[in-house]
């Protein structure tokens, strides 16, 4: 089953309270992925050593590739069916825009995956049931538009990111930091969480959501930015 948010089948294998070990969770992920059509299988784990009997047996088979975090990139997963075991938040963010054939995430901790699950809208694999992807909400059904010009800035950033086809370019980040410095009263009218939720509703990438909300938090904490001199006096109209 294809995710509504990703243009390929996506699932997450979740630990069930009735289970006494992680192996059934790992086996659910393996079975689901092998049922999906697509390219060769790649298993991604944090380290070279795989602390799972079922995943280690899979990797030992001919034609199955194994990648660890160090020295690899998400882009190299394109065109493959992928088992991503125990990823942290950043590694989930990095999957955005990669043309994978099918993806199953093996969840370790809910805090790392909760926002990704909400955004990716995957099939959720439990021990005794599955949770189907829900119908997607439109941006208008998500977080409410923000006041006082902040909405215009976020919509501009979402539009330019779409045009670039990737995360925000460095100069857009410089513009945003300069605007936050020059118009503190404007940005003081919204909370970090409001900005974060609106960025997600507008379809900005997870990395951009983290970047923008991170800048907001730093300003709320009284931090100042060093802005490139080309954009030092920039303000959004």
mmCIF file of C-alpha atoms in Angstrom:
data_model
loop_
_atom_site.group_PDB
_atom_site.id
_atom_site.type_symbol
_atom_site.label_atom_id
_atom_site.label_comp_id
_atom_site.label_asym_id
_atom_site.label_seq_id
_atom_site.Cartn_x
_atom_site.Cartn_y
_atom_site.Cartn_z
ATOM 1 C CA UNK A 1 0.000 0.000 0.000
ATOM 2 C CA UNK A 2 1.305 3.408 -0.988
ATOM 3 C CA UNK A 3 1.550 6.197 1.569
ATOM 4 C CA UNK A 4 -0.570 9.237 0.831
ATOM 5 C CA UNK A 5 2.436 11.446 1.614
ATOM 6 C CA UNK A 6 5.245 9.513 -0.101
ATOM 7 C CA UNK A 7 5.059 8.390 -3.753
ATOM 8 C CA UNK A 8 5.951 4.784 -2.869
ATOM 9 C CA UNK A 9 4.863 2.128 -0.323
ATOM 10 C CA UNK A 10 5.842 3.087 3.244
ATOM 11 C CA UNK A 11 5.371 1.182 6.491
ATOM 12 C CA UNK A 12 6.635 1.296 10.058
ATOM 13 C CA UNK A 13 7.078 -1.785 12.222
ATOM 14 C CA UNK A 14 6.101 -0.851 15.771
ATOM 15 C CA UNK A 15 6.758 -2.680 19.021
ATOM 16 C CA UNK A 16 3.686 -4.144 20.677
ATOM 17 C CA UNK A 17 3.305 -4.339 24.448
ATOM 18 C CA UNK A 18 2.463 -8.029 24.200
ATOM 19 C CA UNK A 19 5.901 -8.813 22.749
ATOM 20 C CA UNK A 20 8.832 -9.881 24.912
ATOM 21 C CA UNK A 21 11.544 -9.170 22.313
ATOM 22 C CA UNK A 22 12.161 -7.027 19.241
ATOM 23 C CA UNK A 23 12.577 -9.940 16.826
ATOM 24 C CA UNK A 24 8.872 -10.249 15.898
ATOM 25 C CA UNK A 25 8.889 -6.532 15.101
ATOM 26 C CA UNK A 26 11.942 -7.004 12.869
ATOM 27 C CA UNK A 27 10.346 -9.992 11.140
ATOM 28 C CA UNK A 28 7.195 -7.972 10.400
ATOM 29 C CA UNK A 29 9.323 -5.362 8.671
ATOM 30 C CA UNK A 30 11.191 -7.975 6.629
ATOM 31 C CA UNK A 31 8.045 -9.817 5.534
ATOM 32 C CA UNK A 32 6.292 -6.624 4.515
ATOM 33 C CA UNK A 33 9.208 -5.287 2.497
ATOM 34 C CA UNK A 34 9.820 -8.539 0.641
ATOM 35 C CA UNK A 35 6.187 -8.470 -0.495
ATOM 36 C CA UNK A 36 6.696 -5.079 -2.181
ATOM 37 C CA UNK A 37 7.786 -4.780 -5.807
ATOM 38 C CA UNK A 38 10.923 -2.876 -6.722
ATOM 39 C CA UNK A 39 14.678 -2.973 -6.810
ATOM 40 C CA UNK A 40 17.160 -4.820 -4.667
ATOM 41 C CA UNK A 41 16.903 -4.780 -0.874
ATOM 42 C CA UNK A 42 19.078 -2.532 1.289
ATOM 43 C CA UNK A 43 19.183 -2.848 5.084
ATOM 44 C CA UNK A 44 20.284 0.300 6.923
ATOM 45 C CA UNK A 45 21.487 0.066 10.527
ATOM 46 C CA UNK A 46 23.321 2.511 12.806
ATOM 47 C CA UNK A 47 26.493 0.378 12.993
ATOM 48 C CA UNK A 48 28.183 -2.436 11.090
ATOM 49 C CA UNK A 49 27.217 -4.945 13.787
ATOM 50 C CA UNK A 50 23.563 -5.924 13.518
ATOM 51 C CA UNK A 51 21.998 -6.793 16.908
ATOM 52 C CA UNK A 52 19.153 -8.782 15.352
ATOM 53 C CA UNK A 53 19.233 -12.429 14.269
ATOM 54 C CA UNK A 54 16.598 -11.996 11.573
ATOM 55 C CA UNK A 55 18.183 -8.893 10.034
ATOM 56 C CA UNK A 56 21.658 -10.457 10.171
ATOM 57 C CA UNK A 57 20.376 -13.554 8.348
ATOM 58 C CA UNK A 58 18.745 -11.361 5.714
ATOM 59 C CA UNK A 59 21.917 -9.357 5.117
ATOM 60 C CA UNK A 60 23.903 -12.600 4.750
ATOM 61 C CA UNK A 61 21.838 -13.582 1.705
ATOM 62 C CA UNK A 62 23.136 -12.976 -1.791
ATOM 63 C CA UNK A 63 21.906 -9.762 -3.362
ATOM 64 C CA UNK A 64 21.039 -8.065 -0.046
ATOM 65 C CA UNK A 65 23.077 -4.930 0.679
ATOM 66 C CA UNK A 66 23.893 -3.553 4.116
ATOM 67 C CA UNK A 67 24.581 0.116 4.837
ATOM 68 C CA UNK A 68 25.551 1.701 8.123
ATOM 69 C CA UNK A 69 25.030 5.367 8.934
ATOM 70 C CA UNK A 70 28.676 6.344 8.816
ATOM 71 C CA UNK A 71 29.959 6.941 5.311
ATOM 72 C CA UNK A 72 26.595 6.559 3.577
ATOM 73 C CA UNK A 73 23.954 8.955 2.316
ATOM 74 C CA UNK A 74 20.187 8.739 1.970
ATOM 75 C CA UNK A 75 20.466 9.516 -1.729
ATOM 76 C CA UNK A 76 22.160 6.150 -2.346
ATOM 77 C CA UNK A 77 18.903 4.423 -1.323
ATOM 78 C CA UNK A 78 17.120 5.595 -4.474
ATOM 79 C CA UNK A 79 15.801 2.759 -6.626
ATOM 80 C CA UNK A 80 15.951 0.193 -3.813
ATOM 81 C CA UNK A 81 13.586 -1.412 -1.343
ATOM 82 C CA UNK A 82 14.801 -0.283 2.067
ATOM 83 C CA UNK A 83 14.615 -1.577 5.627
ATOM 84 C CA UNK A 84 15.692 1.337 7.832
ATOM 85 C CA UNK A 85 16.347 -0.055 11.287
ATOM 86 C CA UNK A 86 16.110 2.172 14.373
ATOM 87 C CA UNK A 87 16.669 5.542 12.675
ATOM 88 C CA UNK A 88 16.947 8.757 14.633
ATOM 89 C CA UNK A 89 15.119 11.942 13.717
ATOM 90 C CA UNK A 90 17.827 13.279 11.381
ATOM 91 C CA UNK A 91 18.058 10.070 9.378
ATOM 92 C CA UNK A 92 14.294 10.082 8.932
ATOM 93 C CA UNK A 93 14.435 13.710 7.814
ATOM 94 C CA UNK A 94 17.065 12.824 5.228
ATOM 95 C CA UNK A 95 14.707 10.393 3.478
ATOM 96 C CA UNK A 96 12.626 13.336 2.235
ATOM 97 C CA UNK A 97 12.633 13.491 -1.555
ATOM 98 C CA UNK A 98 14.660 10.286 -2.092
ATOM 99 C CA UNK A 99 13.065 8.126 -4.806
ATOM 100 C CA UNK A 100 12.976 4.837 -2.913
ATOM 101 C CA UNK A 101 10.933 1.926 -4.325
ATOM 102 C CA UNK A 102 9.567 0.869 -0.919
ATOM 103 C CA UNK A 103 10.468 1.729 2.666
ATOM 104 C CA UNK A 104 9.854 0.125 6.036
ATOM 105 C CA UNK A 105 11.132 1.766 9.208
ATOM 106 C CA UNK A 106 11.781 -0.342 12.291
ATOM 107 C CA UNK A 107 10.895 1.940 15.167
ATOM 108 C CA UNK A 108 12.986 1.949 18.324
ATOM 109 C CA UNK A 109 11.528 4.841 20.266
ATOM 110 C CA UNK A 110 8.351 6.783 19.619
ATOM 111 C CA UNK A 111 9.892 10.236 20.335
ATOM 112 C CA UNK A 112 12.204 9.752 17.340
ATOM 113 C CA UNK A 113 9.462 8.682 14.942
ATOM 114 C CA UNK A 114 6.241 10.380 16.111
ATOM 115 C CA UNK A 115 6.450 13.436 13.849
ATOM 116 C CA UNK A 116 7.728 11.398 10.891
ATOM 117 C CA UNK A 117 4.779 9.000 11.262
ATOM 118 C CA UNK A 118 2.373 11.932 11.281
ATOM 119 C CA UNK A 119 3.966 13.422 8.151
ATOM 120 C CA UNK A 120 4.762 10.232 6.200
ATOM 121 C CA UNK A 121 1.398 8.634 7.050
ATOM 122 C CA UNK A 122 2.742 5.058 6.715
ATOM 123 C CA UNK A 123 1.072 1.698 7.166
ATOM 124 C CA UNK A 124 1.683 0.802 10.838
ATOM 125 C CA UNK A 125 2.551 -2.827 11.540
ATOM 126 C CA UNK A 126 1.737 -4.135 15.024
ATOM 127 C CA UNK A 127 1.810 -7.691 16.360
ATOM 128 C CA UNK A 128 -1.922 -8.327 16.014
ATOM 129 C CA UNK A 129 -3.180 -5.590 13.714
ATOM 130 C CA UNK A 130 -2.238 -2.925 11.212
ATOM 131 C CA UNK A 131 -3.198 0.744 11.100
ATOM 132 C CA UNK A 132 -3.935 1.880 7.561
ATOM 133 C CA UNK A 133 -2.776 5.298 6.305
ATOM 134 C CA UNK A 134 -5.430 7.922 6.899
ATOM 135 C CA UNK A 135 -6.817 10.228 4.260
ATOM 136 C CA UNK A 136 -4.485 13.221 3.916
ATOM 137 C CA UNK A 137 -5.543 16.650 5.089
ATOM 138 C CA UNK A 138 -5.103 19.632 2.816
ATOM 139 C CA UNK A 139 -2.921 22.536 4.004
ATOM 140 C CA UNK A 140 -6.133 24.450 4.682
ATOM 141 C CA UNK A 141 -7.190 21.704 7.104
ATOM 142 C CA UNK A 142 -3.906 21.828 8.993
ATOM 143 C CA UNK A 143 -2.487 24.533 11.197
ATOM 144 C CA UNK A 144 -4.237 27.879 10.904
ATOM 145 C CA UNK A 145 -2.563 30.640 8.858
ATOM 146 C CA UNK A 146 -0.376 32.813 11.047
ATOM 147 C CA UNK A 147 -0.913 36.558 11.592
ATOM 148 C CA UNK A 148 1.021 39.756 10.935
ATOM 149 C CA UNK A 149 2.961 38.792 7.845
ATOM 150 C CA UNK A 150 4.538 35.634 9.263
ATOM 151 C CA UNK A 151 2.219 33.580 7.056
ATOM 152 C CA UNK A 152 3.461 35.407 3.945
ATOM 153 C CA UNK A 153 7.076 34.655 4.845
ATOM 154 C CA UNK A 154 6.408 30.960 5.421
ATOM 155 C CA UNK A 155 4.416 30.641 2.213
ATOM 156 C CA UNK A 156 7.268 32.282 0.302
ATOM 157 C CA UNK A 157 9.789 29.862 1.809
ATOM 158 C CA UNK A 158 7.544 26.898 0.970
ATOM 159 C CA UNK A 159 7.156 28.104 -2.617
ATOM 160 C CA UNK A 160 10.875 28.654 -3.194
ATOM 161 C CA UNK A 161 11.740 25.290 -1.628
ATOM 162 C CA UNK A 162 9.310 23.647 -4.062
ATOM 163 C CA UNK A 163 10.969 25.442 -6.970
ATOM 164 C CA UNK A 164 14.407 24.281 -5.846
ATOM 165 C CA UNK A 165 13.090 20.762 -5.364
ATOM 166 C CA UNK A 166 15.012 20.352 -2.115
ATOM 167 C CA UNK A 167 15.639 22.014 1.235
ATOM 168 C CA UNK A 168 15.930 25.798 1.474
ATOM 169 C CA UNK A 169 18.912 27.340 -0.255
ATOM 170 C CA UNK A 170 21.478 29.053 1.982
ATOM 171 C CA UNK A 171 20.479 32.534 0.838
ATOM 172 C CA UNK A 172 16.849 31.940 1.841
ATOM 173 C CA UNK A 173 18.087 31.019 5.288
ATOM 174 C CA UNK A 174 20.122 34.244 5.393
ATOM 175 C CA UNK A 175 17.041 36.257 4.421
ATOM 176 C CA UNK A 176 14.998 34.592 7.148
ATOM 177 C CA UNK A 177 17.608 35.231 9.824
ATOM 178 C CA UNK A 178 17.923 38.883 8.786
ATOM 179 C CA UNK A 179 14.151 39.339 8.871
ATOM 180 C CA UNK A 180 13.929 37.796 12.342
ATOM 181 C CA UNK A 181 16.639 40.192 13.519
ATOM 182 C CA UNK A 182 15.095 43.324 12.001
ATOM 183 C CA UNK A 183 11.455 42.591 12.841
ATOM 184 C CA UNK A 184 11.437 41.056 16.347
ATOM 185 C CA UNK A 185 7.980 42.441 17.095
ATOM 186 C CA UNK A 186 6.557 40.567 14.103
ATOM 187 C CA UNK A 187 7.998 37.206 15.100
ATOM 188 C CA UNK A 188 7.121 37.733 18.760
ATOM 189 C CA UNK A 189 3.431 37.395 17.858
ATOM 190 C CA UNK A 190 3.753 33.638 17.216
ATOM 191 C CA UNK A 191 5.146 30.683 19.137
ATOM 192 C CA UNK A 192 7.777 28.240 17.979
ATOM 193 C CA UNK A 193 5.200 25.449 17.935
ATOM 194 C CA UNK A 194 2.781 27.499 15.825
ATOM 195 C CA UNK A 195 5.518 28.138 13.261
ATOM 196 C CA UNK A 196 6.559 24.496 13.302
ATOM 197 C CA UNK A 197 3.044 23.207 12.704
ATOM 198 C CA UNK A 198 2.365 25.728 9.954
ATOM 199 C CA UNK A 199 5.616 24.836 8.161
ATOM 200 C CA UNK A 200 4.591 21.182 8.208
ATOM 201 C CA UNK A 201 1.123 22.024 6.901
ATOM 202 C CA UNK A 202 2.666 24.019 4.044
ATOM 203 C CA UNK A 203 4.715 20.991 3.000
ATOM 204 C CA UNK A 204 8.198 22.214 3.882
ATOM 205 C CA UNK A 205 10.730 19.418 4.239
ATOM 206 C CA UNK A 206 11.460 18.045 7.723
ATOM 207 C CA UNK A 207 14.938 19.590 7.623
ATOM 208 C CA UNK A 208 13.445 22.990 6.760
ATOM 209 C CA UNK A 209 10.867 22.649 9.524
ATOM 210 C CA UNK A 210 13.658 21.971 12.005
ATOM 211 C CA UNK A 211 15.757 24.834 10.626
ATOM 212 C CA UNK A 212 12.998 27.458 10.757
ATOM 213 C CA UNK A 213 11.684 26.434 14.164
ATOM 214 C CA UNK A 214 15.281 26.246 15.426
ATOM 215 C CA UNK A 215 15.899 29.836 14.344
ATOM 216 C CA UNK A 216 12.672 30.850 16.064
ATOM 217 C CA UNK A 217 13.730 29.170 19.308
ATOM 218 C CA UNK A 218 17.127 30.837 19.229
ATOM 219 C CA UNK A 219 15.518 34.263 18.842
ATOM 220 C CA UNK A 220 13.050 33.489 21.656
ATOM 221 C CA UNK A 221 16.090 32.654 23.777
ATOM 222 C CA UNK A 222 17.598 36.064 22.995
ATOM 223 C CA UNK A 223 20.256 34.788 20.602
ATOM 224 C CA UNK A 224 21.488 36.941 17.722
ATOM 225 C CA UNK A 225 22.407 35.786 14.220
ATOM 226 C CA UNK A 226 25.485 36.485 12.152
ATOM 227 C CA UNK A 227 24.031 37.219 8.706
ATOM 228 C CA UNK A 228 25.978 37.235 5.458
ATOM 229 C CA UNK A 229 26.728 40.839 4.534
ATOM 230 C CA UNK A 230 24.807 40.503 1.243
ATOM 231 C CA UNK A 231 21.579 40.033 3.233
ATOM 232 C CA UNK A 232 22.400 41.890 6.442
ATOM 233 C CA UNK A 233 19.744 44.561 5.879
ATOM 234 C CA UNK A 234 17.146 42.316 4.243
ATOM 235 C CA UNK A 235 13.496 42.339 5.273
ATOM 236 C CA UNK A 236 10.596 40.547 3.649
ATOM 237 C CA UNK A 237 8.043 42.988 2.228
#
